[in-house]
């Protein structure tokens, strides 16, 4: 999980630190967390080699374009190869659209935020990933849940939890 304080709010003893809260939540639910701050291709390769998911918390400190530019072409290639090889990239949406902007920059997509909001997102018929087969059938929208427009997903993109055109979880 990215903890580079040039981009994310990471302060382990602060309840207002989104990145720290994500680390604590993942650990509390039984996941191992490998924190990293080095954005070099070698570091990204090392982190993605030993983890099934690469987590980028809310980019509260700097914009997605700044993170993308800091990664450099070789690190971007490592992330693309990781995802294309079956790895999971988790980004956190924010009101500024940085989570979506990062994914768009990394993969050349044009996904957009949904104008629709919902209090509940239901698992879709398109769920085939083993990771979601035993997951809850619906998710309640929590504070500041922002959704991606299903219509803007790239070819092969799948809404995992959605309500109409608003997808809270995609693959």
CSV table of N, CA and C in Angstrom, one decimal:
chain,number,residue,atom,x,y,z
A,1,UNK,N,0.8,-1.2,0.0
A,1,UNK,CA,0.0,0.0,0.0
A,1,UNK,C,0.9,1.2,0.0
A,2,UNK,N,0.5,2.2,-0.9
A,2,UNK,CA,1.3,3.4,-1.0
A,2,UNK,C,1.1,4.3,0.3
A,3,UNK,N,2.2,4.6,0.9
A,3,UNK,CA,2.2,5.5,2.1
A,3,UNK,C,3.1,6.7,1.9
A,4,UNK,N,3.5,7.0,0.7
A,4,UNK,CA,4.3,8.1,0.4
A,4,UNK,C,3.6,9.4,0.7
A,5,UNK,N,4.1,10.1,1.7
A,5,UNK,CA,3.4,11.3,2.3
A,5,UNK,C,3.5,12.5,1.3
A,6,UNK,N,4.1,12.4,0.2
A,6,UNK,CA,4.1,13.4,-0.8
A,6,UNK,C,2.7,13.4,-1.5
A,7,UNK,N,2.0,12.2,-1.4
A,7,UNK,CA,0.8,12.0,-2.1
A,7,UNK,C,-0.4,11.7,-1.2
A,8,UNK,N,-0.2,10.9,-0.2
A,8,UNK,CA,-1.3,10.5,0.7
A,8,UNK,C,-1.1,11.0,2.1
A,9,UNK,N,-2.2,11.1,2.9
A,9,UNK,CA,-2.1,11.5,4.3
A,9,UNK,C,-1.9,10.2,5.1
A,10,UNK,N,-0.6,10.0,5.5
A,10,UNK,CA,-0.2,8.8,6.3
A,10,UNK,C,0.4,9.3,7.6
A,11,UNK,N,-0.3,9.1,8.7
A,11,UNK,CA,0.2,9.5,10.0
A,11,UNK,C,-0.5,8.4,10.9
A,12,UNK,N,0.3,7.3,11.2
A,12,UNK,CA,-0.3,6.2,11.9
A,12,UNK,C,-1.1,6.4,13.2
A,13,UNK,N,-0.8,7.5,13.9
A,13,UNK,CA,-1.6,7.7,15.2
A,13,UNK,C,-2.7,8.8,15.0
A,14,UNK,N,-3.0,9.1,13.8
A,14,UNK,CA,-4.0,10.1,13.5
A,14,UNK,C,-5.3,9.5,12.9
A,15,UNK,N,-6.4,9.7,13.6
A,15,UNK,CA,-7.7,9.1,13.0
A,15,UNK,C,-8.1,9.9,11.8
A,16,UNK,N,-7.6,11.0,11.5
A,16,UNK,CA,-7.9,11.8,10.3
A,16,UNK,C,-7.1,11.5,9.1
A,17,UNK,N,-6.2,10.5,9.3
A,17,UNK,CA,-5.3,10.1,8.2
A,17,UNK,C,-5.9,9.0,7.4
A,18,UNK,N,-6.4,9.3,6.2
A,18,UNK,CA,-7.1,8.3,5.4
A,18,UNK,C,-6.2,7.1,5.1
A,19,UNK,N,-4.9,7.3,4.7
A,19,UNK,CA,-4.0,6.1,4.4
A,19,UNK,C,-3.8,5.3,5.7
A,20,UNK,N,-3.6,5.9,6.8
A,20,UNK,CA,-3.4,5.2,8.0
A,20,UNK,C,-4.7,4.4,8.4
A,21,UNK,N,-5.8,5.0,8.2
A,21,UNK,CA,-7.1,4.3,8.4
A,21,UNK,C,-7.3,3.1,7.5
A,22,UNK,N,-6.9,3.2,6.3
A,22,UNK,CA,-7.0,2.0,5.4
A,22,UNK,C,-6.0,0.9,5.8
A,23,UNK,N,-4.8,1.3,6.2
A,23,UNK,CA,-3.9,0.3,6.7
A,23,UNK,C,-4.5,-0.4,7.9
A,24,UNK,N,-5.0,0.3,8.9
A,24,UNK,CA,-5.6,-0.3,10.1
A,24,UNK,C,-6.8,-1.1,9.8
A,25,UNK,N,-7.6,-0.7,8.8
A,25,UNK,CA,-8.8,-1.5,8.5
A,25,UNK,C,-8.4,-2.8,7.8
A,26,UNK,N,-7.4,-2.8,6.9
A,26,UNK,CA,-7.0,-4.0,6.3
A,26,UNK,C,-6.4,-5.0,7.3
A,27,UNK,N,-5.6,-4.5,8.2
A,27,UNK,CA,-5.0,-5.3,9.2
A,27,UNK,C,-6.0,-5.9,10.1
A,28,UNK,N,-7.0,-5.1,10.5
A,28,UNK,CA,-8.1,-5.5,11.4
A,28,UNK,C,-9.0,-6.6,10.7
A,29,UNK,N,-9.0,-6.6,9.4
A,29,UNK,CA,-9.8,-7.7,8.7
A,29,UNK,C,-9.0,-8.8,8.2
A,30,UNK,N,-7.8,-8.9,8.7
A,30,UNK,CA,-6.9,-10.1,8.5
A,30,UNK,C,-6.0,-10.0,7.3
A,31,UNK,N,-5.9,-8.9,6.6
A,31,UNK,CA,-5.0,-8.8,5.5
A,31,UNK,C,-3.6,-8.4,5.9
A,32,UNK,N,-2.6,-8.9,5.2
A,32,UNK,CA,-1.2,-8.5,5.4
A,32,UNK,C,-1.0,-7.2,4.6
A,33,UNK,N,-0.3,-6.2,5.1
A,33,UNK,CA,-0.1,-5.0,4.4
A,33,UNK,C,1.4,-4.7,4.2
A,34,UNK,N,1.8,-4.5,3.0
A,34,UNK,CA,3.2,-4.1,2.7
A,34,UNK,C,3.2,-2.7,2.3
A,35,UNK,N,3.6,-1.8,3.3
A,35,UNK,CA,3.6,-0.4,3.0
A,35,UNK,C,4.9,-0.1,2.1
A,36,UNK,N,4.7,0.9,1.2
A,36,UNK,CA,5.9,1.3,0.4
A,36,UNK,C,5.7,2.8,0.1
A,37,UNK,N,6.8,3.5,-0.1
A,37,UNK,CA,6.8,4.9,-0.5
A,37,UNK,C,7.7,5.1,-1.7
A,38,UNK,N,8.6,4.2,-2.0
A,38,UNK,CA,9.5,4.4,-3.2
A,38,UNK,C,8.7,4.1,-4.4
A,39,UNK,N,8.7,5.1,-5.4
A,39,UNK,CA,7.9,5.0,-6.6
A,39,UNK,C,8.7,4.5,-7.8
A,40,UNK,N,10.0,4.0,-7.5
A,40,UNK,CA,10.8,3.5,-8.6
A,40,UNK,C,10.2,2.2,-9.2
A,41,UNK,N,10.6,1.9,-10.4
A,41,UNK,CA,10.1,0.7,-11.1
A,41,UNK,C,10.5,-0.6,-10.3
A,42,UNK,N,11.7,-0.5,-9.7
A,42,UNK,CA,12.2,-1.7,-9.0
A,42,UNK,C,11.4,-1.9,-7.7
A,43,UNK,N,11.0,-0.8,-7.0
A,43,UNK,CA,10.2,-0.9,-5.8
A,43,UNK,C,8.8,-1.4,-6.2
A,44,UNK,N,8.2,-0.9,-7.2
A,44,UNK,CA,6.9,-1.3,-7.7
A,44,UNK,C,6.9,-2.8,-8.0
A,45,UNK,N,8.0,-3.2,-8.7
A,45,UNK,CA,8.1,-4.7,-9.1
A,45,UNK,C,8.2,-5.5,-7.9
A,46,UNK,N,9.0,-5.1,-6.9
A,46,UNK,CA,9.1,-5.9,-5.7
A,46,UNK,C,7.8,-6.0,-4.9
A,47,UNK,N,7.1,-4.9,-4.8
A,47,UNK,CA,5.8,-4.9,-4.0
A,47,UNK,C,4.8,-5.7,-4.7
A,48,UNK,N,4.7,-5.6,-6.1
A,48,UNK,CA,3.7,-6.4,-6.8
A,48,UNK,C,4.0,-7.8,-6.9
A,49,UNK,N,5.3,-8.2,-6.8
A,49,UNK,CA,5.7,-9.6,-6.8
A,49,UNK,C,5.2,-10.4,-5.6
A,50,UNK,N,5.1,-9.7,-4.5
A,50,UNK,CA,4.8,-10.4,-3.2
A,50,UNK,C,3.3,-10.1,-2.8
A,51,UNK,N,2.6,-9.3,-3.5
A,51,UNK,CA,1.2,-9.0,-3.1
A,51,UNK,C,0.2,-9.2,-4.3
A,52,UNK,N,-1.0,-9.6,-3.9
A,52,UNK,CA,-2.1,-9.7,-4.9
A,52,UNK,C,-2.8,-8.4,-5.3
A,53,UNK,N,-2.6,-7.4,-4.4
A,53,UNK,CA,-3.3,-6.1,-4.6
A,53,UNK,C,-2.3,-5.0,-4.3
A,54,UNK,N,-2.4,-4.0,-5.1
A,54,UNK,CA,-1.7,-2.7,-4.9
A,54,UNK,C,-2.7,-1.7,-4.6
A,55,UNK,N,-2.6,-1.1,-3.4
A,55,UNK,CA,-3.6,-0.2,-2.9
A,55,UNK,C,-3.1,1.3,-2.9
A,56,UNK,N,-3.8,2.2,-3.5
A,56,UNK,CA,-3.5,3.6,-3.5
A,56,UNK,C,-4.6,4.3,-2.8
A,57,UNK,N,-4.3,4.7,-1.5
A,57,UNK,CA,-5.4,5.5,-0.8
A,57,UNK,C,-5.7,6.8,-1.4
A,58,UNK,N,-6.7,7.5,-0.9
A,58,UNK,CA,-7.1,8.8,-1.4
A,58,UNK,C,-5.9,9.7,-1.6
A,59,UNK,N,-5.7,10.3,-2.7
A,59,UNK,CA,-4.6,11.2,-3.0
A,59,UNK,C,-5.0,12.5,-2.5
A,60,UNK,N,-4.9,12.7,-1.2
A,60,UNK,CA,-5.3,13.9,-0.5
A,60,UNK,C,-4.2,15.0,-0.5
A,61,UNK,N,-3.0,14.6,-0.6
A,61,UNK,CA,-1.9,15.6,-0.6
A,61,UNK,C,-1.5,16.1,-1.9
A,62,UNK,N,-1.5,15.3,-3.0
A,62,UNK,CA,-1.2,15.7,-4.3
A,62,UNK,C,-2.1,15.1,-5.3
A,63,UNK,N,-2.2,15.7,-6.5
A,63,UNK,CA,-3.1,15.2,-7.5
A,63,UNK,C,-2.6,13.9,-8.2
A,64,UNK,N,-3.5,13.2,-8.8
A,64,UNK,CA,-3.2,12.0,-9.5
A,64,UNK,C,-2.1,12.2,-10.6
A,65,UNK,N,-2.2,13.4,-11.3
A,65,UNK,CA,-1.3,13.7,-12.3
A,65,UNK,C,0.1,13.8,-11.8
A,66,UNK,N,0.3,14.3,-10.6
A,66,UNK,CA,1.6,14.4,-9.9
A,66,UNK,C,2.1,13.1,-9.6
A,67,UNK,N,1.3,12.2,-9.1
A,67,UNK,CA,1.7,10.8,-8.8
A,67,UNK,C,2.1,10.1,-10.1
A,68,UNK,N,1.3,10.2,-11.1
A,68,UNK,CA,1.5,9.5,-12.4
A,68,UNK,C,2.9,10.0,-12.9
A,69,UNK,N,3.1,11.3,-12.9
A,69,UNK,CA,4.4,11.9,-13.4
A,69,UNK,C,5.6,11.4,-12.6
A,70,UNK,N,5.4,11.2,-11.3
A,70,UNK,CA,6.4,10.8,-10.4
A,70,UNK,C,6.8,9.3,-10.6
A,71,UNK,N,5.8,8.5,-11.0
A,71,UNK,CA,6.1,7.1,-11.3
A,71,UNK,C,7.1,6.9,-12.4
A,72,UNK,N,7.0,7.6,-13.4
A,72,UNK,CA,7.8,7.4,-14.6
A,72,UNK,C,7.4,6.2,-15.4
A,73,UNK,N,7.8,6.2,-16.7
A,73,UNK,CA,7.3,5.1,-17.6
A,73,UNK,C,7.6,3.7,-17.2
A,74,UNK,N,8.8,3.4,-16.6
A,74,UNK,CA,9.1,2.0,-16.2
A,74,UNK,C,8.2,1.6,-15.0
A,75,UNK,N,7.9,2.4,-14.1
A,75,UNK,CA,7.0,2.1,-12.9
A,75,UNK,C,5.6,1.9,-13.4
A,76,UNK,N,5.2,2.8,-14.4
A,76,UNK,CA,3.8,2.6,-14.9
A,76,UNK,C,3.7,1.3,-15.7
A,77,UNK,N,4.7,0.9,-16.4
A,77,UNK,CA,4.8,-0.4,-17.1
A,77,UNK,C,4.6,-1.5,-16.1
A,78,UNK,N,5.3,-1.4,-14.9
A,78,UNK,CA,5.2,-2.5,-13.9
A,78,UNK,C,3.8,-2.6,-13.4
A,79,UNK,N,3.1,-1.5,-13.1
A,79,UNK,CA,1.7,-1.5,-12.7
A,79,UNK,C,0.8,-2.1,-13.7
A,80,UNK,N,1.0,-1.7,-14.9
A,80,UNK,CA,0.2,-2.2,-16.0
A,80,UNK,C,0.4,-3.8,-16.1
A,81,UNK,N,1.6,-4.2,-16.1
A,81,UNK,CA,1.9,-5.6,-16.2
A,81,UNK,C,1.3,-6.4,-15.0
A,82,UNK,N,1.4,-5.8,-13.8
A,82,UNK,CA,0.8,-6.4,-12.7
A,82,UNK,C,-0.7,-6.7,-12.8
A,83,UNK,N,-1.4,-5.6,-13.3
A,83,UNK,CA,-2.9,-5.7,-13.5
A,83,UNK,C,-3.2,-6.7,-14.6
A,84,UNK,N,-2.5,-6.5,-15.7
A,84,UNK,CA,-2.8,-7.4,-16.9
A,84,UNK,C,-2.5,-8.9,-16.5
A,85,UNK,N,-1.6,-9.1,-15.5
A,85,UNK,CA,-1.3,-10.5,-15.1
A,85,UNK,C,-2.2,-11.0,-14.0
A,86,UNK,N,-3.3,-10.2,-13.7
A,86,UNK,CA,-4.3,-10.7,-12.7
A,86,UNK,C,-4.2,-10.0,-11.4
A,87,UNK,N,-3.2,-9.1,-11.2
A,87,UNK,CA,-3.2,-8.4,-9.9
A,87,UNK,C,-4.3,-7.3,-9.8
A,88,UNK,N,-4.6,-6.9,-8.6
A,88,UNK,CA,-5.7,-6.0,-8.4
A,88,UNK,C,-5.1,-4.6,-8.0
A,89,UNK,N,-5.6,-3.6,-8.7
A,89,UNK,CA,-5.2,-2.2,-8.3
A,89,UNK,C,-6.4,-1.6,-7.6
A,90,UNK,N,-6.3,-1.2,-6.4
A,90,UNK,CA,-7.4,-0.6,-5.6
A,90,UNK,C,-7.1,0.9,-5.5
A,91,UNK,N,-8.0,1.8,-6.0
A,91,UNK,CA,-7.8,3.2,-5.8
A,91,UNK,C,-9.0,3.7,-5.0
A,92,UNK,N,-8.8,4.8,-4.3
A,92,UNK,CA,-9.9,5.4,-3.5
A,92,UNK,C,-10.4,6.6,-4.3
A,93,UNK,N,-11.7,6.7,-4.5
A,93,UNK,CA,-12.3,7.8,-5.1
A,93,UNK,C,-12.3,9.0,-4.2
A,94,UNK,N,-12.3,10.2,-4.8
A,94,UNK,CA,-12.4,11.4,-4.0
A,94,UNK,C,-13.2,12.4,-4.8
A,95,UNK,N,-13.6,13.5,-4.1
A,95,UNK,CA,-14.4,14.5,-4.8
A,95,UNK,C,-13.7,15.2,-5.9
A,96,UNK,N,-12.4,15.2,-5.9
A,96,UNK,CA,-11.6,15.8,-6.9
A,96,UNK,C,-11.4,14.9,-8.1
A,97,UNK,N,-11.8,13.7,-8.0
A,97,UNK,CA,-11.7,12.7,-9.2
A,97,UNK,C,-10.3,12.1,-9.3
A,98,UNK,N,-9.4,12.2,-8.3
A,98,UNK,CA,-8.1,11.7,-8.5
A,98,UNK,C,-7.9,10.2,-8.6
A,99,UNK,N,-8.8,9.5,-7.9
A,99,UNK,CA,-8.7,8.0,-8.1
A,99,UNK,C,-9.0,7.6,-9.5
A,100,UNK,N,-10.0,8.2,-10.1
A,100,UNK,CA,-10.4,7.9,-11.5
A,100,UNK,C,-9.3,8.4,-12.4
A,101,UNK,N,-8.8,9.6,-12.2
A,101,UNK,CA,-7.8,10.2,-13.0
A,101,UNK,C,-6.5,9.4,-13.0
A,102,UNK,N,-6.2,8.8,-11.9
A,102,UNK,CA,-5.0,7.9,-11.8
A,102,UNK,C,-5.2,6.7,-12.7
A,103,UNK,N,-6.3,6.0,-12.6
A,103,UNK,CA,-6.6,4.8,-13.4
A,103,UNK,C,-6.6,5.2,-14.9
A,104,UNK,N,-7.2,6.3,-15.2
A,104,UNK,CA,-7.2,6.7,-16.6
A,104,UNK,C,-5.8,7.0,-17.1
A,105,UNK,N,-5.0,7.7,-16.3
A,105,UNK,CA,-3.6,7.9,-16.8
A,105,UNK,C,-2.8,6.7,-16.9
A,106,UNK,N,-3.0,5.8,-16.0
A,106,UNK,CA,-2.2,4.5,-16.0
A,106,UNK,C,-2.5,3.6,-17.2
A,107,UNK,N,-3.8,3.6,-17.6
A,107,UNK,CA,-4.2,2.7,-18.6
A,107,UNK,C,-4.8,3.3,-19.9
A,108,UNK,N,-4.8,4.6,-19.9
A,108,UNK,CA,-5.3,5.3,-21.1
A,108,UNK,C,-6.8,5.2,-21.3
A,109,UNK,N,-7.5,5.1,-20.2
A,109,UNK,CA,-8.9,4.9,-20.2
A,109,UNK,C,-9.6,6.3,-20.1
A,110,UNK,N,-10.9,6.3,-20.2
A,110,UNK,CA,-11.7,7.6,-20.1
A,110,UNK,C,-12.9,7.3,-19.2
A,111,UNK,N,-12.7,6.6,-18.1
A,111,UNK,CA,-13.7,6.4,-17.1
A,111,UNK,C,-14.1,7.7,-16.5
A,112,UNK,N,-15.3,7.8,-16.1
A,112,UNK,CA,-15.8,9.1,-15.4
A,112,UNK,C,-16.6,8.8,-14.2
A,113,UNK,N,-16.8,9.8,-13.4
A,113,UNK,CA,-17.6,9.7,-12.2
A,113,UNK,C,-19.1,9.7,-12.6
A,114,UNK,N,-19.9,8.9,-11.9
A,114,UNK,CA,-21.3,8.8,-12.2
A,114,UNK,C,-22.0,10.0,-11.6
A,115,UNK,N,-23.0,10.6,-12.3
A,115,UNK,CA,-23.8,11.6,-11.8
A,115,UNK,C,-24.8,11.1,-10.8
A,116,UNK,N,-25.0,9.8,-10.9
A,116,UNK,CA,-26.0,9.1,-10.0
A,116,UNK,C,-25.4,8.8,-8.7
A,117,UNK,N,-26.2,8.9,-7.6
A,117,UNK,CA,-25.8,8.5,-6.3
A,117,UNK,C,-26.8,7.5,-5.8
A,118,UNK,N,-26.4,6.7,-4.9
A,118,UNK,CA,-27.3,5.6,-4.3
A,118,UNK,C,-26.9,5.4,-2.9
A,119,UNK,N,-27.9,4.9,-2.1
A,119,UNK,CA,-27.6,4.5,-0.7
A,119,UNK,C,-27.2,3.0,-0.6
A,120,UNK,N,-27.5,2.3,-1.7
A,120,UNK,CA,-27.1,0.9,-1.7
A,120,UNK,C,-26.7,0.5,-3.1
A,121,UNK,N,-25.6,-0.3,-3.2
A,121,UNK,CA,-25.1,-0.9,-4.4
A,121,UNK,C,-25.2,-2.4,-4.4
A,122,UNK,N,-25.8,-3.0,-5.4
A,122,UNK,CA,-26.0,-4.4,-5.4
A,122,UNK,C,-25.0,-5.1,-6.3
A,123,UNK,N,-24.7,-6.4,-5.9
A,123,UNK,CA,-23.8,-7.2,-6.7
A,123,UNK,C,-24.5,-7.4,-8.1
A,124,UNK,N,-23.7,-7.3,-9.1
A,124,UNK,CA,-24.3,-7.4,-10.5
A,124,UNK,C,-24.2,-8.8,-11.0
A,125,UNK,N,-24.9,-9.1,-12.1
A,125,UNK,CA,-24.9,-10.4,-12.7
A,125,UNK,C,-23.5,-10.7,-13.3
A,126,UNK,N,-22.7,-9.7,-13.6
A,126,UNK,CA,-21.5,-9.9,-14.2
A,126,UNK,C,-20.3,-10.3,-13.3
A,127,UNK,N,-20.6,-10.6,-12.1
A,127,UNK,CA,-19.6,-11.0,-11.1
A,127,UNK,C,-19.2,-12.4,-11.4
A,128,UNK,N,-17.9,-12.6,-11.8
A,128,UNK,CA,-17.3,-13.9,-12.0
A,128,UNK,C,-16.1,-14.1,-11.2
A,129,UNK,N,-15.5,-13.0,-10.7
A,129,UNK,CA,-14.3,-13.1,-9.9
A,129,UNK,C,-14.5,-13.9,-8.6
A,130,UNK,N,-13.6,-14.9,-8.4
A,130,UNK,CA,-13.8,-15.7,-7.2
A,130,UNK,C,-13.8,-14.9,-5.9
A,131,UNK,N,-13.1,-13.8,-5.9
A,131,UNK,CA,-13.0,-12.9,-4.7
A,131,UNK,C,-14.3,-12.4,-4.3
A,132,UNK,N,-15.3,-12.3,-5.2
A,132,UNK,CA,-16.6,-11.7,-4.9
A,132,UNK,C,-17.7,-12.7,-4.8
A,133,UNK,N,-17.4,-14.0,-5.1
A,133,UNK,CA,-18.5,-15.0,-5.0
A,133,UNK,C,-19.1,-15.2,-3.7
A,134,UNK,N,-18.3,-15.0,-2.6
A,134,UNK,CA,-18.9,-15.2,-1.3
A,134,UNK,C,-19.1,-13.8,-0.6
A,135,UNK,N,-19.0,-12.7,-1.3
A,135,UNK,CA,-19.1,-11.4,-0.8
A,135,UNK,C,-20.6,-11.1,-0.6
A,136,UNK,N,-20.9,-10.1,0.2
A,136,UNK,CA,-22.3,-9.7,0.4
A,136,UNK,C,-23.0,-9.3,-0.9
A,137,UNK,N,-24.3,-9.6,-0.9
A,137,UNK,CA,-25.1,-9.3,-2.2
A,137,UNK,C,-25.3,-7.8,-2.4
A,138,UNK,N,-25.1,-7.0,-1.3
A,138,UNK,CA,-25.2,-5.5,-1.5
A,138,UNK,C,-24.3,-4.8,-0.5
A,139,UNK,N,-23.9,-3.6,-0.9
A,139,UNK,CA,-23.1,-2.7,0.0
A,139,UNK,C,-23.8,-1.4,0.2
A,140,UNK,N,-23.9,-1.0,1.5
A,140,UNK,CA,-24.4,0.3,1.8
A,140,UNK,C,-23.4,1.3,1.5
A,141,UNK,N,-23.8,2.4,0.9
A,141,UNK,CA,-22.9,3.5,0.6
A,141,UNK,C,-22.6,4.2,1.9
A,142,UNK,N,-21.3,4.3,2.2
A,142,UNK,CA,-20.8,5.0,3.4
A,142,UNK,C,-20.5,6.4,3.1
A,143,UNK,N,-20.1,7.2,4.0
A,143,UNK,CA,-19.8,8.6,3.8
A,143,UNK,C,-18.9,8.8,2.7
A,144,UNK,N,-19.3,9.6,1.7
A,144,UNK,CA,-18.4,10.0,0.6
A,144,UNK,C,-18.2,8.9,-0.4
A,145,UNK,N,-19.1,7.9,-0.5
A,145,UNK,CA,-19.0,6.9,-1.6
A,145,UNK,C,-19.2,7.6,-2.9
A,146,UNK,N,-18.2,7.5,-3.8
A,146,UNK,CA,-18.3,8.1,-5.1
A,146,UNK,C,-18.3,6.9,-6.1
A,147,UNK,N,-19.1,7.0,-7.1
A,147,UNK,CA,-19.3,5.9,-8.1
A,147,UNK,C,-18.7,6.3,-9.5
A,148,UNK,N,-18.3,5.2,-10.2
A,148,UNK,CA,-17.9,5.3,-11.6
A,148,UNK,C,-19.1,5.1,-12.5
A,149,UNK,N,-19.2,5.8,-13.6
A,149,UNK,CA,-20.2,5.6,-14.5
A,149,UNK,C,-20.0,4.2,-15.2
A,150,UNK,N,-20.9,3.3,-15.2
A,150,UNK,CA,-20.8,2.0,-15.8
A,150,UNK,C,-20.6,2.2,-17.3
A,151,UNK,N,-21.3,3.2,-17.9
A,151,UNK,CA,-21.2,3.4,-19.3
A,151,UNK,C,-19.8,3.9,-19.7
A,152,UNK,N,-19.0,4.4,-18.8
A,152,UNK,CA,-17.7,4.8,-19.2
A,152,UNK,C,-16.6,3.8,-18.9
A,153,UNK,N,-16.9,2.6,-18.4
A,153,UNK,CA,-15.9,1.6,-18.2
A,153,UNK,C,-15.3,1.1,-19.5
A,154,UNK,N,-14.0,0.8,-19.5
A,154,UNK,CA,-13.3,0.4,-20.7
A,154,UNK,C,-13.8,-1.0,-21.2
A,155,UNK,N,-13.5,-1.4,-22.4
A,155,UNK,CA,-13.9,-2.7,-22.9
A,155,UNK,C,-13.4,-3.8,-21.9
A,156,UNK,N,-14.2,-4.7,-21.5
A,156,UNK,CA,-13.8,-5.7,-20.5
A,156,UNK,C,-14.0,-5.3,-19.1
A,157,UNK,N,-14.3,-4.0,-18.9
A,157,UNK,CA,-14.6,-3.5,-17.5
A,157,UNK,C,-15.9,-4.1,-17.0
A,158,UNK,N,-16.0,-4.4,-15.7
A,158,UNK,CA,-17.2,-4.9,-15.1
A,158,UNK,C,-17.6,-4.2,-13.9
A,159,UNK,N,-18.8,-3.9,-13.8
A,159,UNK,CA,-19.4,-3.3,-12.5
A,159,UNK,C,-19.6,-4.5,-11.6
A,160,UNK,N,-19.0,-4.5,-10.4
A,160,UNK,CA,-19.2,-5.5,-9.4
A,160,UNK,C,-20.3,-5.2,-8.5
A,161,UNK,N,-20.4,-4.0,-8.0
A,161,UNK,CA,-21.5,-3.5,-7.2
A,161,UNK,C,-22.0,-2.2,-7.9
A,162,UNK,N,-23.3,-2.2,-8.2
A,162,UNK,CA,-23.8,-1.0,-9.0
A,162,UNK,C,-25.3,-0.8,-8.6
A,163,UNK,N,-25.7,0.4,-9.0
A,163,UNK,CA,-27.1,0.8,-9.0
A,163,UNK,C,-27.3,1.6,-10.2
A,164,UNK,N,-27.9,1.1,-11.2
A,164,UNK,CA,-28.1,1.8,-12.5
A,164,UNK,C,-26.7,2.0,-13.1
A,165,UNK,N,-26.4,3.3,-13.5
A,165,UNK,CA,-25.2,3.6,-14.1
A,165,UNK,C,-24.1,3.9,-13.1
A,166,UNK,N,-24.4,3.8,-11.8
A,166,UNK,CA,-23.4,4.1,-10.8
A,166,UNK,C,-22.8,2.8,-10.2
A,167,UNK,N,-21.5,2.7,-10.4
A,167,UNK,CA,-20.8,1.5,-9.9
A,167,UNK,C,-19.8,1.9,-8.8
A,168,UNK,N,-20.0,1.3,-7.6
A,168,UNK,CA,-19.1,1.6,-6.4
A,168,UNK,C,-17.9,0.7,-6.4
A,169,UNK,N,-18.0,-0.5,-7.0
A,169,UNK,CA,-16.8,-1.4,-7.2
A,169,UNK,C,-16.8,-1.9,-8.6
A,170,UNK,N,-15.6,-1.8,-9.2
A,170,UNK,CA,-15.5,-2.2,-10.6
A,170,UNK,C,-14.3,-3.1,-10.7
A,171,UNK,N,-14.2,-3.8,-11.8
A,171,UNK,CA,-13.0,-4.7,-12.1
A,171,UNK,C,-12.7,-4.6,-13.6
